[in-house]
């Protein structure tokens, strides 16, 4: 039976190495993400939770978190989607998805959303923002892929 012990050890190591990297970020009523930068490894599984810890109604102060492809500026993206007619009820127009790596739902007060995605294979800085109209001025950050 001894022969099975190393096999079981290897199996458990393999399982633990597949655990997703977990990140939790909050957004509040003063248009702030509590995390402006986080780091992931290229190609790893990421489980990202966004919590809206505010109290204001979703139509006035909804939040999401949208991670953009490498080289795309959150400021420029925020302006671009306003030109596409982004609104409180359509904060992330379908046509803008070509610039997006991953995005949570738009959340009202006390709501949260968990998304899982595979980190890009290419190292570098990936900007993120809240795409609720106007929030990109304040709610931005960087996902660093190493
Ligand atoms: Cu927001």
Coordinates of C-alpha atoms and ligand atoms in Angstrom, one line a residue:
X1 CA 0.0 0.0 0.0
X2 CA 3.0 2.3 0.5
X3 CA 3.1 3.0 -3.2
X4 CA -0.2 5.0 -3.0
X5 CA 0.9 7.5 -0.5
X6 CA 3.2 9.6 -2.8
X7 CA 0.5 9.5 -5.4
X8 CA -2.1 10.9 -3.0
X9 CA 0.3 13.6 -2.0
X10 CA 0.9 14.6 -5.6
X11 CA -2.8 14.7 -6.2
X12 CA -3.5 17.0 -3.4
X13 CA -0.7 19.4 -4.5
X14 CA -2.1 19.4 -8.0
X15 CA -5.6 20.3 -6.6
X16 CA -4.3 23.1 -4.4
X17 CA -2.3 24.7 -7.2
X18 CA -5.6 25.0 -9.2
X19 CA -7.2 27.1 -6.5
X20 CA -8.2 30.5 -7.9
X21 CA -6.5 33.7 -6.7
X22 CA -9.1 35.5 -4.7
X23 CA -9.5 39.3 -4.7
X24 CA -12.2 41.3 -3.1
X25 CA -12.8 45.0 -3.9
X26 CA -15.5 47.3 -2.6
X27 CA -17.1 50.4 -4.1
X28 CA -18.8 53.1 -2.0
X29 CA -21.1 56.1 -2.2
X30 CA -18.1 58.5 -2.6
X31 CA -17.1 56.8 -5.9
X32 CA -14.1 55.0 -4.5
X33 CA -12.7 51.5 -5.0
X34 CA -10.9 50.5 -1.9
X35 CA -8.2 48.7 -4.1
X36 CA -6.4 50.7 -6.7
X37 CA -4.0 48.0 -7.7
X38 CA -3.7 44.2 -7.4
X39 CA -1.4 41.7 -8.9
X40 CA -2.0 38.3 -10.5
X41 CA 0.1 35.7 -12.3
X42 CA -0.1 35.4 -16.0
X43 CA -2.6 32.7 -17.0
X44 CA -3.9 32.0 -13.5
X45 CA -7.5 31.6 -12.5
X46 CA -8.8 34.7 -10.7
X47 CA -11.9 34.9 -8.6
X48 CA -12.8 38.6 -8.2
X49 CA -15.6 39.8 -5.9
X50 CA -17.0 43.3 -6.1
X51 CA -19.1 44.5 -3.2
X52 CA -21.1 47.7 -3.3
X53 CA -21.0 48.9 0.3
X54 CA -22.9 52.1 -0.4
X55 CA -26.5 52.9 0.5
X56 CA -27.5 55.1 -2.5
X57 CA -29.9 53.7 -5.1
X58 CA -28.4 51.8 -8.0
X59 CA -29.7 54.3 -10.6
X60 CA -27.8 57.1 -8.8
X61 CA -24.7 55.3 -7.6
X62 CA -24.4 51.8 -9.2
X63 CA -20.9 50.2 -9.4
X64 CA -19.3 47.6 -11.5
X65 CA -15.7 46.7 -12.2
X66 CA -14.5 46.4 -15.8
X67 CA -11.0 45.1 -16.6
X68 CA -9.7 46.4 -19.9
X69 CA -7.4 44.8 -22.4
X70 CA -3.7 45.8 -22.2
X71 CA -3.0 49.2 -23.5
X72 CA -6.5 50.6 -23.2
X73 CA -6.8 53.6 -21.0
X74 CA -9.7 53.6 -18.5
X75 CA -10.2 57.3 -19.0
X76 CA -10.4 56.9 -22.8
X77 CA -12.7 53.9 -22.4
X78 CA -15.0 55.8 -20.1
X79 CA -15.3 58.7 -22.6
X80 CA -15.7 56.3 -25.5
X81 CA -18.7 54.4 -23.9
X82 CA -20.4 57.7 -23.1
X83 CA -20.2 58.4 -26.8
X84 CA -21.9 55.0 -27.3
X85 CA -24.7 56.1 -25.1
X86 CA -23.8 54.3 -21.8
X87 CA -26.3 55.0 -19.1
X88 CA -27.3 54.0 -15.6
X89 CA -29.3 51.2 -17.0
X90 CA -26.8 50.2 -19.7
X91 CA -23.5 51.0 -18.1
X92 CA -21.4 48.7 -20.4
X93 CA -22.7 48.9 -24.0
X94 CA -22.4 45.6 -25.9
X95 CA -20.2 47.3 -28.5
X96 CA -17.6 48.1 -26.0
X97 CA -17.0 44.5 -25.0
X98 CA -14.2 44.1 -27.5
X99 CA -12.0 46.1 -25.1
X100 CA -12.9 44.1 -22.0
X101 CA -11.1 41.2 -20.3
X102 CA -13.7 40.7 -17.6
X103 CA -16.6 42.6 -16.0
X104 CA -18.9 42.2 -13.0
X105 CA -22.6 43.1 -13.1
X106 CA -23.7 46.6 -12.2
X107 CA -24.5 46.5 -8.4
X108 CA -26.9 48.4 -6.3
X109 CA -26.4 49.1 -2.5
X110 CA -25.3 46.0 -0.5
X111 CA -25.1 43.9 -3.6
X112 CA -22.1 41.8 -4.6
X113 CA -21.0 39.8 -7.6
X114 CA -18.2 37.2 -8.1
X115 CA -16.6 36.6 -11.4
X116 CA -14.0 34.1 -12.4
X117 CA -11.7 34.6 -15.3
X118 CA -8.2 33.5 -16.6
X119 CA -5.6 36.2 -16.2
X120 CA -4.1 37.3 -19.5
X121 CA -1.0 35.5 -20.6
X122 CA 0.8 38.7 -21.4
X123 CA 2.4 40.4 -18.4
X124 CA 1.8 44.1 -18.0
X125 CA -0.7 46.7 -16.7
X126 CA -4.4 46.2 -17.3
X127 CA -6.5 49.2 -16.2
X128 CA -9.9 48.8 -14.7
X129 CA -12.8 51.1 -14.0
X130 CA -16.4 51.4 -12.9
X131 CA -18.3 52.1 -16.1
X132 CA -21.4 53.7 -14.5
X133 CA -21.7 57.1 -16.3
X134 CA -19.1 59.5 -15.0
X135 CA -17.5 57.2 -12.4
X136 CA -14.4 56.6 -14.5
X137 CA -13.2 60.0 -13.4
X138 CA -12.7 58.6 -9.8
X139 CA -13.1 54.8 -9.9
X140 CA -10.1 53.4 -11.7
X141 CA -7.3 51.0 -10.9
X142 CA -4.7 48.7 -12.4
X143 CA -4.5 44.9 -12.5
X144 CA -0.8 44.0 -12.8
X145 CA -0.1 40.7 -14.6
X146 CA 3.3 39.2 -13.7
Ligands
LIG1 CU1 -19.3 53.3 -9.8

